[in-house]
């Protein structure tokens, strides 16, 4: 259809503001957007509808119109409901770029214009499967009126009799038409998809599960303005969504395959929206992490937490407790990846941790809106808020980590926070397929802390728990804070030469000093660790004055270069003594 036909239809209430000489342009579709740069979602020939929410001042009009003109759109229709009269700067920009501009009266809904256009365009393309997607393109835009992926999946069911679901890389359902996909089935399909992707084959992939055949389509934005493809499939395989269709696409005609590829492009819009929404939470986590690692004052960290809490737990009346989760993805360098340099594992772990921390029973793309994950180097670090809980008091002088947070390692069932094993229970199978034979995921979970003072200890605790997980066999491993008191579990997996080198490096300086001075530093170290760092209990056990004990501990720290007030160093000493 032509633009002129829109102007001649009184029911649409369009008023021409410029571009009379261009009214014979052909309209091939319609799109609603309030993005400042919608180029990635444009293919040319669209009538673009906008409520002008992207415009903050007069300088915004020129780049917006230039982008539309460069994409080859047929025309622009701007609503009057938001600003009243259409701004003069927008009119002038459209005149400069020879882009027809219409004003949409505030009483006319964009949906009315959209339905009219798609009816006309679809009628002219009768029998063309691509028209099915074009007819609903407006519902998949990133504007506030977007319908989300469910709309296009419903369309596949109603028009093409195809059942389909959008799944995360762990098999969690993002969207679906009709009955939800059972969790184990979603995990199995995600595992098939990840394994096939790792082989380098092009999608769609065929998978047979429980006697039913599915076709699995990768969801990646390859349109105009898309992010450059990863140099190695391992940089994106653990974060890409997939479209699972209950059908065998191996014998489909090219036109139907093209349609499904178009559907994945529309769903990629939702993925981009999700990533944009996480930007604020990621920034909050990064700011807190940098303060914690830099040794900032607790008051400064607490101030940042007060900013983060309303974002992550809106409407919460009490200050939350916090847990720290650390994840790392390690790849074996080989072939092309080795020649290109190391894979950037930090962003991979960040995207994966954001997915793992979502309750697997919760569907939808926005269910991770209370998760803040940063990455530093090859690690991803999550700051997870928990509602405040009442905890039993403990003797802070006897606390290993120096935190009176009321945790009890023997009462795990009563711990209201995250548990390491539970986090991986439903995702281990698909992630193992994605990691194949050259990748590992290790994850550590801290205990809950209720103050800024506890975050540094929680971070160290989570990091060391991750190291405990890394010492175990398997592609996907996790460990929690309650396991740090049982490091003996590590010992069977440590090679003999590594044990000898580790213990010699840490304990030989103390043994040498003991032989020369009969100072009993090794005995003092064992007692200090056995008393959980309690000065009073340790001094009583050794029948020493506390000042004498402090002198010995200071000598131990001086000889080894370690700090016995640090959880990480205490655990290293514990391991060395057990392995000696």
Short mmCIF file of N, CA and C in Angstrom, two decimals, residues 206-286:
data_model
loop_
_atom_site.label_atom_id
_atom_site.label_comp_id
_atom_site.label_asym_id
_atom_site.label_seq_id
_atom_site.Cartn_x
_atom_site.Cartn_y
_atom_site.Cartn_z
N UNK A 206 17.94 -30.58 15.64
CA UNK A 206 16.86 -31.54 15.88
C UNK A 206 17.14 -32.28 17.17
N UNK A 207 16.11 -32.41 18.03
CA UNK A 207 16.25 -33.12 19.29
C UNK A 207 15.01 -33.97 19.53
N UNK A 208 15.21 -35.21 19.90
CA UNK A 208 14.11 -36.11 20.23
C UNK A 208 14.15 -36.39 21.72
N UNK A 209 13.10 -36.00 22.43
CA UNK A 209 13.03 -36.18 23.88
C UNK A 209 11.69 -36.83 24.22
N UNK A 210 11.73 -37.94 24.93
CA UNK A 210 10.52 -38.65 25.38
C UNK A 210 9.58 -38.93 24.21
N UNK A 211 10.14 -39.33 23.07
CA UNK A 211 9.33 -39.71 21.92
C UNK A 211 8.79 -38.56 21.10
N UNK A 212 9.14 -37.32 21.44
CA UNK A 212 8.67 -36.15 20.70
C UNK A 212 9.87 -35.44 20.06
N UNK A 213 9.68 -34.98 18.82
CA UNK A 213 10.75 -34.31 18.10
C UNK A 213 10.59 -32.80 18.23
N UNK A 214 11.69 -32.13 18.52
CA UNK A 214 11.71 -30.68 18.64
C UNK A 214 12.79 -30.12 17.72
N UNK A 215 12.57 -28.89 17.25
CA UNK A 215 13.57 -28.15 16.50
C UNK A 215 14.01 -26.96 17.34
N UNK A 216 15.30 -26.78 17.49
CA UNK A 216 15.86 -25.77 18.39
C UNK A 216 16.55 -24.69 17.57
N UNK A 217 16.06 -23.46 17.68
CA UNK A 217 16.57 -22.33 16.92
C UNK A 217 17.35 -21.39 17.85
N UNK A 218 18.61 -21.08 17.55
CA UNK A 218 19.33 -20.08 18.34
C UNK A 218 18.68 -18.72 18.22
N UNK A 219 18.66 -17.96 19.32
CA UNK A 219 18.12 -16.60 19.30
C UNK A 219 19.29 -15.64 19.43
N UNK A 220 19.63 -15.02 18.32
CA UNK A 220 20.72 -14.04 18.30
C UNK A 220 20.29 -12.89 17.42
N UNK A 221 20.65 -11.69 17.83
CA UNK A 221 20.31 -10.51 17.05
C UNK A 221 21.37 -10.32 15.98
N UNK A 222 20.98 -10.56 14.73
CA UNK A 222 21.91 -10.40 13.61
C UNK A 222 21.49 -9.27 12.68
N UNK A 223 20.52 -8.46 13.12
CA UNK A 223 20.04 -7.37 12.28
C UNK A 223 20.94 -6.15 12.33
N UNK A 224 20.45 -5.08 11.71
CA UNK A 224 21.21 -3.84 11.68
C UNK A 224 21.43 -3.34 13.10
N UNK A 225 22.66 -3.00 13.43
CA UNK A 225 22.98 -2.50 14.76
C UNK A 225 23.26 -3.58 15.77
N UNK A 226 23.30 -4.86 15.33
CA UNK A 226 23.54 -5.94 16.28
C UNK A 226 24.98 -5.90 16.77
N UNK A 227 25.18 -6.42 17.97
CA UNK A 227 26.52 -6.51 18.53
C UNK A 227 27.33 -7.50 17.72
N UNK A 228 28.60 -7.22 17.52
CA UNK A 228 29.46 -8.09 16.75
C UNK A 228 29.49 -9.48 17.34
N UNK A 229 29.43 -10.47 16.48
CA UNK A 229 29.42 -11.86 16.93
C UNK A 229 30.69 -12.19 17.70
N UNK A 230 30.56 -13.09 18.66
CA UNK A 230 31.71 -13.49 19.47
C UNK A 230 32.74 -14.19 18.59
N UNK A 231 34.02 -13.97 18.90
CA UNK A 231 35.08 -14.60 18.11
C UNK A 231 35.14 -16.10 18.35
N UNK A 232 34.60 -16.55 19.47
CA UNK A 232 34.60 -17.96 19.84
C UNK A 232 33.22 -18.28 20.39
N UNK A 233 32.66 -19.41 19.97
CA UNK A 233 31.30 -19.75 20.39
C UNK A 233 31.20 -19.87 21.90
N UNK A 234 32.31 -20.16 22.59
CA UNK A 234 32.27 -20.32 24.04
C UNK A 234 32.00 -19.00 24.76
N UNK A 235 32.18 -17.88 24.08
CA UNK A 235 31.92 -16.59 24.72
C UNK A 235 30.42 -16.28 24.82
N UNK A 236 29.59 -17.00 24.05
CA UNK A 236 28.14 -16.71 24.07
C UNK A 236 27.27 -17.93 24.31
N UNK A 237 27.83 -19.12 24.21
CA UNK A 237 27.01 -20.33 24.26
C UNK A 237 26.24 -20.45 25.57
N UNK A 238 26.81 -19.97 26.68
CA UNK A 238 26.17 -20.13 27.98
C UNK A 238 25.24 -18.97 28.34
N UNK A 239 25.01 -18.07 27.39
CA UNK A 239 24.12 -16.95 27.69
C UNK A 239 23.01 -16.77 26.65
N UNK A 240 23.10 -17.43 25.50
CA UNK A 240 22.10 -17.24 24.45
C UNK A 240 20.79 -17.96 24.78
N UNK A 241 19.67 -17.31 24.44
CA UNK A 241 18.36 -17.97 24.53
C UNK A 241 18.19 -18.89 23.32
N UNK A 242 17.16 -19.74 23.39
CA UNK A 242 16.81 -20.58 22.25
C UNK A 242 15.30 -20.65 22.09
N UNK A 243 14.86 -20.92 20.88
CA UNK A 243 13.44 -21.12 20.58
C UNK A 243 13.25 -22.60 20.30
N UNK A 244 12.45 -23.26 21.13
CA UNK A 244 12.16 -24.69 20.97
C UNK A 244 10.78 -24.84 20.33
N UNK A 245 10.72 -25.50 19.18
CA UNK A 245 9.47 -25.69 18.45
C UNK A 245 9.16 -27.18 18.40
N UNK A 246 7.93 -27.54 18.76
CA UNK A 246 7.54 -28.95 18.75
C UNK A 246 7.20 -29.36 17.32
N UNK A 247 8.23 -29.63 16.54
CA UNK A 247 8.09 -30.03 15.14
C UNK A 247 9.47 -30.41 14.62
N UNK A 248 9.48 -31.12 13.51
CA UNK A 248 10.73 -31.48 12.85
C UNK A 248 10.91 -30.55 11.67
N UNK A 249 11.86 -29.61 11.81
CA UNK A 249 12.07 -28.61 10.77
C UNK A 249 12.99 -29.07 9.65
N UNK A 250 13.45 -30.31 9.72
CA UNK A 250 14.42 -30.77 8.73
C UNK A 250 13.84 -30.83 7.33
N UNK A 251 12.51 -30.98 7.21
CA UNK A 251 11.92 -31.05 5.88
C UNK A 251 11.07 -29.82 5.55
N UNK A 252 11.25 -28.74 6.30
CA UNK A 252 10.49 -27.51 6.05
C UNK A 252 11.00 -26.81 4.79
N UNK A 253 10.09 -26.15 4.07
CA UNK A 253 10.53 -25.33 2.93
C UNK A 253 11.29 -24.09 3.43
N UNK A 254 12.05 -23.48 2.53
CA UNK A 254 12.87 -22.33 2.89
C UNK A 254 12.04 -21.19 3.46
N UNK A 255 10.82 -21.00 2.92
CA UNK A 255 9.98 -19.88 3.36
C UNK A 255 9.61 -20.03 4.83
N UNK A 256 9.31 -21.25 5.26
CA UNK A 256 8.94 -21.44 6.67
C UNK A 256 10.15 -21.29 7.58
N UNK A 257 11.29 -21.79 7.15
CA UNK A 257 12.50 -21.60 7.93
C UNK A 257 12.83 -20.12 8.07
N UNK A 258 12.66 -19.37 7.00
CA UNK A 258 12.91 -17.92 7.06
C UNK A 258 11.97 -17.26 8.05
N UNK A 259 10.73 -17.72 8.09
CA UNK A 259 9.77 -17.15 9.03
C UNK A 259 10.23 -17.36 10.47
N UNK A 260 10.65 -18.60 10.80
CA UNK A 260 11.10 -18.87 12.16
C UNK A 260 12.37 -18.10 12.50
N UNK A 261 13.23 -17.91 11.52
CA UNK A 261 14.41 -17.08 11.77
C UNK A 261 13.98 -15.64 12.07
N UNK A 262 12.94 -15.17 11.36
CA UNK A 262 12.41 -13.84 11.65
C UNK A 262 11.83 -13.75 13.04
N UNK A 263 11.18 -14.82 13.49
CA UNK A 263 10.64 -14.85 14.84
C UNK A 263 11.76 -14.73 15.87
N UNK A 264 12.86 -15.43 15.65
CA UNK A 264 13.97 -15.33 16.60
C UNK A 264 14.53 -13.91 16.64
N UNK A 265 14.51 -13.20 15.51
CA UNK A 265 14.98 -11.82 15.51
C UNK A 265 14.07 -10.93 16.36
N UNK A 266 12.77 -11.18 16.27
CA UNK A 266 11.82 -10.39 17.06
C UNK A 266 12.01 -10.68 18.56
N UNK A 267 12.24 -11.94 18.89
CA UNK A 267 12.43 -12.29 20.29
C UNK A 267 13.75 -11.72 20.83
N UNK A 268 14.71 -11.54 19.93
CA UNK A 268 15.98 -10.93 20.34
C UNK A 268 15.77 -9.53 20.90
N UNK A 269 14.69 -8.86 20.47
CA UNK A 269 14.35 -7.55 21.03
C UNK A 269 14.12 -7.66 22.52
N UNK A 270 13.40 -8.71 22.93
CA UNK A 270 13.12 -8.92 24.35
C UNK A 270 14.41 -9.17 25.12
N UNK A 271 15.31 -9.91 24.49
CA UNK A 271 16.59 -10.18 25.14
C UNK A 271 17.37 -8.87 25.35
N UNK A 272 17.38 -8.01 24.35
CA UNK A 272 18.06 -6.73 24.48
C UNK A 272 17.44 -5.88 25.58
N UNK A 273 16.11 -5.93 25.68
CA UNK A 273 15.42 -5.17 26.73
C UNK A 273 15.82 -5.68 28.11
N UNK A 274 15.91 -7.00 28.25
CA UNK A 274 16.29 -7.59 29.52
C UNK A 274 17.70 -7.15 29.91
N UNK A 275 18.62 -7.19 28.94
CA UNK A 275 20.00 -6.80 29.24
C UNK A 275 20.09 -5.33 29.63
N UNK A 276 19.31 -4.49 28.94
CA UNK A 276 19.33 -3.06 29.28
C UNK A 276 18.80 -2.82 30.69
N UNK A 277 17.79 -3.59 31.08
CA UNK A 277 17.22 -3.42 32.42
C UNK A 277 18.20 -3.82 33.52
N UNK A 278 19.13 -4.70 33.20
CA UNK A 278 20.10 -5.16 34.20
C UNK A 278 21.26 -4.19 34.38
N UNK A 279 21.35 -3.19 33.52
CA UNK A 279 22.49 -2.29 33.58
C UNK A 279 22.60 -1.61 34.94
N UNK A 280 21.48 -1.11 35.47
CA UNK A 280 21.50 -0.41 36.75
C UNK A 280 21.94 -1.34 37.86
N UNK A 281 21.40 -2.55 37.89
CA UNK A 281 21.74 -3.49 38.94
C UNK A 281 23.21 -3.91 38.86
N UNK A 282 23.70 -4.10 37.65
CA UNK A 282 25.11 -4.44 37.49
C UNK A 282 26.00 -3.31 38.00
N UNK A 283 25.61 -2.08 37.70
CA UNK A 283 26.42 -0.94 38.13
C UNK A 283 26.43 -0.83 39.65
N UNK A 284 25.29 -1.07 40.28
CA UNK A 284 25.23 -1.04 41.75
C UNK A 284 26.15 -2.09 42.35
N UNK A 285 26.10 -3.29 41.79
CA UNK A 285 26.96 -4.36 42.30
C UNK A 285 28.43 -4.02 42.10
N UNK A 286 28.76 -3.44 40.95
CA UNK A 286 30.16 -3.10 40.68
C UNK A 286 30.66 -2.04 41.66
#
